Short mmCIF file of C-alpha atoms in Angstrom, two decimals:
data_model
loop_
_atom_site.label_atom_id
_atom_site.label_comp_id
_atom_site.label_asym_id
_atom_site.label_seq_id
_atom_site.Cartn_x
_atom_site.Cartn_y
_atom_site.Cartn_z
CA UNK A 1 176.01 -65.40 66.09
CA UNK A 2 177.45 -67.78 63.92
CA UNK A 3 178.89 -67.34 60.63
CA UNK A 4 176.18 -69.16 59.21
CA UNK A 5 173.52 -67.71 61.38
CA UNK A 6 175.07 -64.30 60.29
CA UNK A 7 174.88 -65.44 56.42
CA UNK A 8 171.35 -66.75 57.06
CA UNK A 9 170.13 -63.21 58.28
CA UNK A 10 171.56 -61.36 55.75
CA UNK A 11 169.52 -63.32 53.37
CA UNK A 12 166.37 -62.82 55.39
CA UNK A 13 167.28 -58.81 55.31
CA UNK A 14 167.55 -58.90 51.59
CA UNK A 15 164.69 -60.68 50.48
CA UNK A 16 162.78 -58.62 52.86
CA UNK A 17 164.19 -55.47 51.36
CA UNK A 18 163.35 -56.82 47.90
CA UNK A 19 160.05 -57.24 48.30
CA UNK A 20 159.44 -53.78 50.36
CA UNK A 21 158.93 -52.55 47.05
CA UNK A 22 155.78 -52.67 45.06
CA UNK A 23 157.56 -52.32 41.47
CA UNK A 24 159.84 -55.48 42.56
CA UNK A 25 156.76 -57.43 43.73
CA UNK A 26 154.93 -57.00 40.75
CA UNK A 27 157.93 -58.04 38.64
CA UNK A 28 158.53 -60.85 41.33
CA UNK A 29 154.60 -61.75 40.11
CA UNK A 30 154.89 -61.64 36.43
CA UNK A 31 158.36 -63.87 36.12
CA UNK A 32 156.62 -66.07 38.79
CA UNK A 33 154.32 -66.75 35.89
CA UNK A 34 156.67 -67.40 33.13
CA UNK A 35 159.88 -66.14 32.39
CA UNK A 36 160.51 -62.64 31.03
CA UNK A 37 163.08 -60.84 29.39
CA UNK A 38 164.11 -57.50 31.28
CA UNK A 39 163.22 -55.81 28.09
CA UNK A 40 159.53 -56.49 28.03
CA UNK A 41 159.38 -55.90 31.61
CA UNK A 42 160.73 -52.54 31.42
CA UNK A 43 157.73 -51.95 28.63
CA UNK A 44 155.58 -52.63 31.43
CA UNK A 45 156.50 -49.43 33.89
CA UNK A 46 156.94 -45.38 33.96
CA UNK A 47 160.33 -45.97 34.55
CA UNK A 48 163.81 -45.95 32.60
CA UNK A 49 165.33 -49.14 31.13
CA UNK A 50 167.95 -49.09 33.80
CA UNK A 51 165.44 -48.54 36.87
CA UNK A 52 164.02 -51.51 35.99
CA UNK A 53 167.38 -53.26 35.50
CA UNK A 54 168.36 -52.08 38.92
CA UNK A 55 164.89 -53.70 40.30
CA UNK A 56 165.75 -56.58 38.71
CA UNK A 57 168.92 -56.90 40.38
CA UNK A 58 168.09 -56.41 43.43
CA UNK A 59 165.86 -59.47 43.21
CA UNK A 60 168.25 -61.76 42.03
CA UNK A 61 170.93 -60.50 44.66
CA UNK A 62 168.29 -61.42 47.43
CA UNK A 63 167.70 -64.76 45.36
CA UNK A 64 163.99 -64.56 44.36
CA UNK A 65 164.82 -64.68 40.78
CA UNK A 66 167.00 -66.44 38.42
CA UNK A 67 168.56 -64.96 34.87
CA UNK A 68 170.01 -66.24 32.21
CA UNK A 69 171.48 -65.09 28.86
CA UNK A 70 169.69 -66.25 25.34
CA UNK A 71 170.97 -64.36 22.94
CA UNK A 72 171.19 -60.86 23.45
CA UNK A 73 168.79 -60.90 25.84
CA UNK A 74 168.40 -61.62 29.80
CA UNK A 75 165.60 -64.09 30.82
CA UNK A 76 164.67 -63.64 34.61
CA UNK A 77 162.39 -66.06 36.11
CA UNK A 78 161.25 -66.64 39.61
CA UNK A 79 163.09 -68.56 41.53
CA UNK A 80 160.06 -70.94 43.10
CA UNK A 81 161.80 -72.37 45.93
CA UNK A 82 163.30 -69.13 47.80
CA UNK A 83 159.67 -67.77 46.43
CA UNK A 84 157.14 -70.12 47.82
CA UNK A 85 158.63 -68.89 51.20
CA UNK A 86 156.81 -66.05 50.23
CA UNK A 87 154.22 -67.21 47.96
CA UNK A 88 151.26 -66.14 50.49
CA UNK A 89 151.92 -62.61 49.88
CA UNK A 90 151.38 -62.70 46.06
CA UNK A 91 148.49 -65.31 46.20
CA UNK A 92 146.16 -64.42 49.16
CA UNK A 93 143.43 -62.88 47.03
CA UNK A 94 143.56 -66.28 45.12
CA UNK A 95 143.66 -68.84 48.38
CA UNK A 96 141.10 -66.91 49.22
CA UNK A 97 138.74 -67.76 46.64
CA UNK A 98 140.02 -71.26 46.07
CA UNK A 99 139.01 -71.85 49.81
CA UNK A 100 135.65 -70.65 48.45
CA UNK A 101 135.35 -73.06 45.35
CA UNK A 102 136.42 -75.77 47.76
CA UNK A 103 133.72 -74.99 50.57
CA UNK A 104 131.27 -74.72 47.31
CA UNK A 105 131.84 -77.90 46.37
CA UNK A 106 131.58 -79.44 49.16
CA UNK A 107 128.12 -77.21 50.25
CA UNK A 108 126.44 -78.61 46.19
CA UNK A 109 127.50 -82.30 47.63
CA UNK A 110 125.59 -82.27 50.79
CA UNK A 111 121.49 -83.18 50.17
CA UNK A 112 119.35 -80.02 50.32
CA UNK A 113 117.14 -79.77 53.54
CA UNK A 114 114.01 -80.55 50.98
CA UNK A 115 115.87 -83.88 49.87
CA UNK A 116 116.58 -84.90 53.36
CA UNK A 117 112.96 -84.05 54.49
CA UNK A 118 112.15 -86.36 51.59
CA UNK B 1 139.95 -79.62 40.53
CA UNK B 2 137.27 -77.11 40.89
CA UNK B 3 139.54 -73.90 39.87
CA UNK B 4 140.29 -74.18 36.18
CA UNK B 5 142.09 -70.74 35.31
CA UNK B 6 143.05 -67.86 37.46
CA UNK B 7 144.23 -64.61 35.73
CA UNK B 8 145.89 -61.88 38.14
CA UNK B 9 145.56 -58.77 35.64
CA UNK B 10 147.56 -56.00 36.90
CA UNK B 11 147.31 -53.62 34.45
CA UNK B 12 143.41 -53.93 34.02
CA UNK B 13 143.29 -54.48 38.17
CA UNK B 14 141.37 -57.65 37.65
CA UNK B 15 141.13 -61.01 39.21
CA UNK B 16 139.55 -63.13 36.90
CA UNK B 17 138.53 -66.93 38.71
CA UNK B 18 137.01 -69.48 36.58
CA UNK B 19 136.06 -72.75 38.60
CA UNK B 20 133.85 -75.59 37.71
CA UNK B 21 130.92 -77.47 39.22
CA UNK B 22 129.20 -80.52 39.41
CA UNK B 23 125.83 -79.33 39.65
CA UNK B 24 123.54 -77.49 37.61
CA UNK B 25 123.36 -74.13 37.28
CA UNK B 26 120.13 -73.46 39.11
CA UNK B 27 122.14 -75.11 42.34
CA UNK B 28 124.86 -72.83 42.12
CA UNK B 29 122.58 -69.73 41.88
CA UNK B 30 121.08 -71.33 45.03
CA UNK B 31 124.04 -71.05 47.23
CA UNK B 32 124.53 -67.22 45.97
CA UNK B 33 120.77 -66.28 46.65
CA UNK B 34 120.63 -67.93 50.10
CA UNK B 35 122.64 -66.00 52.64
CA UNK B 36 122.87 -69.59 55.35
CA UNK B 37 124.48 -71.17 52.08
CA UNK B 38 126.67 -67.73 51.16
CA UNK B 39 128.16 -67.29 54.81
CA UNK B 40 129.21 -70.50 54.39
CA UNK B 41 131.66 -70.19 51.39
CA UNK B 42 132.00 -66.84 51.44
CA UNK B 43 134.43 -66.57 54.34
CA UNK B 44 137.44 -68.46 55.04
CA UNK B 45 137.42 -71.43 57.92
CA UNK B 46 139.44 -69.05 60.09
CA UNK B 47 137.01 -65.85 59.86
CA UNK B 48 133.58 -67.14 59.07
CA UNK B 49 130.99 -64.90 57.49
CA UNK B 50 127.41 -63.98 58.27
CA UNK B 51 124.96 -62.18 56.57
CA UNK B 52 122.79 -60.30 58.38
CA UNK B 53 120.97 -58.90 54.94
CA UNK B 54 121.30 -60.30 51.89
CA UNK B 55 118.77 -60.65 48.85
CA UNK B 56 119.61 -60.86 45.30
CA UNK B 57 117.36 -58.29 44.05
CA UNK B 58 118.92 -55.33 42.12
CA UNK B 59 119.55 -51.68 44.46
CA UNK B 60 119.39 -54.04 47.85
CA UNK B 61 122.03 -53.67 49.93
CA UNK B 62 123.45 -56.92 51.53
CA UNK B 63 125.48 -56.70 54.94
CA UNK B 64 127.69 -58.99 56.59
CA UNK B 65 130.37 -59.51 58.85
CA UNK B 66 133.17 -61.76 59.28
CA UNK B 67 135.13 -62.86 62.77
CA UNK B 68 138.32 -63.30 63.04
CA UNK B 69 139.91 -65.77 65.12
CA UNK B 70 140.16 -63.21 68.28
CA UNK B 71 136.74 -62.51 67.77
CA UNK B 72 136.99 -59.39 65.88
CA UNK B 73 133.93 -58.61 63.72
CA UNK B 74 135.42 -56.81 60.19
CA UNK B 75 132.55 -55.65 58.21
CA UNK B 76 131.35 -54.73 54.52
CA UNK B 77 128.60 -54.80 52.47
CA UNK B 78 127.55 -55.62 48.98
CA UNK B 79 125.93 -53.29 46.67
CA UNK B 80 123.66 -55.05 44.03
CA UNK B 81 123.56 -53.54 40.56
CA UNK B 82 122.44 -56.21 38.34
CA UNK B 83 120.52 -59.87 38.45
CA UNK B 84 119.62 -62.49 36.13
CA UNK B 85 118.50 -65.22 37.82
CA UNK B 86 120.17 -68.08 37.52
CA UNK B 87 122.71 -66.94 34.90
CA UNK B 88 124.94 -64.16 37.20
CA UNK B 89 124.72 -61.13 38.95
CA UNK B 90 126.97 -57.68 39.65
CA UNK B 91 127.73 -55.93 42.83
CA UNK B 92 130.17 -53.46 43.92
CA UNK B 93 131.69 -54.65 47.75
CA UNK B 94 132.93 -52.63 50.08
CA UNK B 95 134.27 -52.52 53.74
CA UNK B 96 132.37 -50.42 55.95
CA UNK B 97 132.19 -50.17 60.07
CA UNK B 98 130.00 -52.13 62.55
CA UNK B 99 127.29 -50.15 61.78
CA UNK B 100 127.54 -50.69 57.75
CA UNK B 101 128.14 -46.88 57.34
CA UNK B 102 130.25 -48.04 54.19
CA UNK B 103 134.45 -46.82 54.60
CA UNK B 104 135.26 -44.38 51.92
CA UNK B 105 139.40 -45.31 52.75
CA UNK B 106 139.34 -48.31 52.12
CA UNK B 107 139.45 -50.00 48.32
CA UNK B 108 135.65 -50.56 46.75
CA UNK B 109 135.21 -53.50 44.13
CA UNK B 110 133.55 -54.50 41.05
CA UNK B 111 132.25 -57.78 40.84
CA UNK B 112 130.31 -59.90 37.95
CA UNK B 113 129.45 -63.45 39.14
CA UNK B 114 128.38 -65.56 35.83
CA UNK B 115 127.53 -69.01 35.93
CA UNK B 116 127.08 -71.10 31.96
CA UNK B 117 125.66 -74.87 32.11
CA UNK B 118 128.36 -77.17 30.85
CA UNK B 119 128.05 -80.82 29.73
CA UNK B 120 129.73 -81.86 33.10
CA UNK B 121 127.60 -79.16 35.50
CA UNK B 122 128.41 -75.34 36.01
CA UNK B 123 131.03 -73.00 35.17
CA UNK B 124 131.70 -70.24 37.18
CA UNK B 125 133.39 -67.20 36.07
CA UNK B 126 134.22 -64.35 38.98
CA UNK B 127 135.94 -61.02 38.07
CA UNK B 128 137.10 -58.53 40.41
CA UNK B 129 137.74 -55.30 39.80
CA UNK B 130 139.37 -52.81 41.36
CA UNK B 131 139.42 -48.87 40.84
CA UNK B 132 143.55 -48.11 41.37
CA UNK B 133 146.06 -49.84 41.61
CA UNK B 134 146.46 -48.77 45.07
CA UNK B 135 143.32 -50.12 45.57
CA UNK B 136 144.53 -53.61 44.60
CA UNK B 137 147.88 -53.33 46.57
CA UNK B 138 145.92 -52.48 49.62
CA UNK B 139 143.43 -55.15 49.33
CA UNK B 140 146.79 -57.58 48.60
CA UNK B 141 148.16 -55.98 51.68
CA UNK B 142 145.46 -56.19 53.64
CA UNK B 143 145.19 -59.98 53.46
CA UNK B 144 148.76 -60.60 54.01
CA UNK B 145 148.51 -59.75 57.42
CA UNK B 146 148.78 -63.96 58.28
CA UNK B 147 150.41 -64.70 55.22
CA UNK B 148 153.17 -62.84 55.71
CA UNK B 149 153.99 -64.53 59.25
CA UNK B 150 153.86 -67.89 57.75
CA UNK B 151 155.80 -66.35 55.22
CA UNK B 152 158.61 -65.17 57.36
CA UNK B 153 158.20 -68.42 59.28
CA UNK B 154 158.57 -70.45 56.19
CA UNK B 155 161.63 -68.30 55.42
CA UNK B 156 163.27 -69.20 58.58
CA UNK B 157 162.11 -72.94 57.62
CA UNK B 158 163.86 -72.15 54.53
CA UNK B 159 167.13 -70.71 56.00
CA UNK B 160 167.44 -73.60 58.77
CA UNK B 161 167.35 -75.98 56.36
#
């Protein structure tokens, strides 16, 4: 491998390893939304202040999420290039069902078999 | 833009999908009631639906089946609890085998379907709601199956670039 190859797989490994964990996606998922500060995220779990911190890290080490400082505290937001890579995991439910709304519009356009017997 | 608002609730385990239509209300209900209209939204292109039962009538049991792109038939069925014609209706769905002996491992939903008249047509509001959170994550899971390959392939998109 090259050097960059080699760079470009680590990133693969640690984006995969940061989102093999269901706390991380579901942070991933709620600063993909709108940015958070790690303080009101950590309200959101069973966990310790720092667990979540940790989590946190981990994502922006594998470059799914961005922080910055405003004040005292740390925003993180998702980072939505690296994450539309993986966008279809956190939005199949929803793709889903657009692909429905879609198909129903189209379905309330056509004539009804009663209109086109008409 | 039919889809107007889409709320992914984690802590209440709801999906919450409002969309809006350009038909009246009694239209909409239409393509819920009749199962050659539902099979035809109710799957996506790549694993199209059929209904083998299906009647909105509160305590019937629909069944149907979708098939996948290798021809694998993954089935469920739909429970219906409540109907008021043509304003909504409520059903719990859940996967079962070919048979529609329904699967007790795999997640069960709740679902209210309510349609409102609007100046414009129709709007459709469709919750989801799932028992655990486990039950969500699974579901999520479940359905990731081909998004995760493009996924990985748009990663390696990504990392060529």
């Amino acid at each position: 491998m090259t050097g960059t190859e080699s760079q470009n797989e680590d990133r693969a490994d640690a984006m995969f390893h940061a989102l093999a964990d269901r706390t991380r996606r579901d942070i991933l998922r709620r600063v993909l939304a709108g940015e958070h500060s790690v303080t009101t995220l950590a309200a959101k779990y069973d966990m310790s202040f720092a667990a979540v911190q940790k989590h946190v890290a981990v994502l922006e080490r594998a470059g799914l999420i961005n922080k910055r400082r405003a004040g005292r505290e740390a925003l993180a937001s998702g980072d939505v290039e690296a994450v539309r890579s993986v966008g279809s995991l956190l939005t199949e439910l929803e793709s889903l069902w657009r692909g429905r709304i879609a198909r129903i519009d189209e379905l309330i356009a056509q004539p009804t078999s009663t209109e086109r017997n008409q | 833009m039919p889809v107007t608002d889409v709320q992914h609730d984690m802590n209440n385990l709801t999906l919450t999908i409002v969309a809006e239509f350009a038909a009246p209300v009694s239209r909409v209900w239409d393509v819920y009631a009749d199962p050659r209209q539902l099979e035809r939204v109710f799957g996506p292109p790549t694993y199209p639906a059929t209904f083998v039962d299906h009647a909105l009538i509160p305590g019937s049991r629909s069944t149907y089946f979708m098939t996948s792109p290798e021809g694998e038939k993954h089935a469920g069925i739909w429970d219906i609890k409540t109907v008021t014609e043509p304003s909504g209706f409520t059903f719990e769905d859940a996967f079962s085998d070919a048979d529609f002996n329904v699967s007790t491992d795999l997640p069960v939903s709740q679902n209210s379907y309510a349609f409102v008249a609007t100046d414009g047509g129709t709007k459709a509001t469709y919750v989801s709601t799932y028992a655990t959170a486990e039950a969500l994550q699974q579901v999520l899971d479940m359905g990731v199956v081909e998004g995760a390959t493009s996924a990985i392939n748009q990663i390696d998109g990504l990392l060529a670039a």
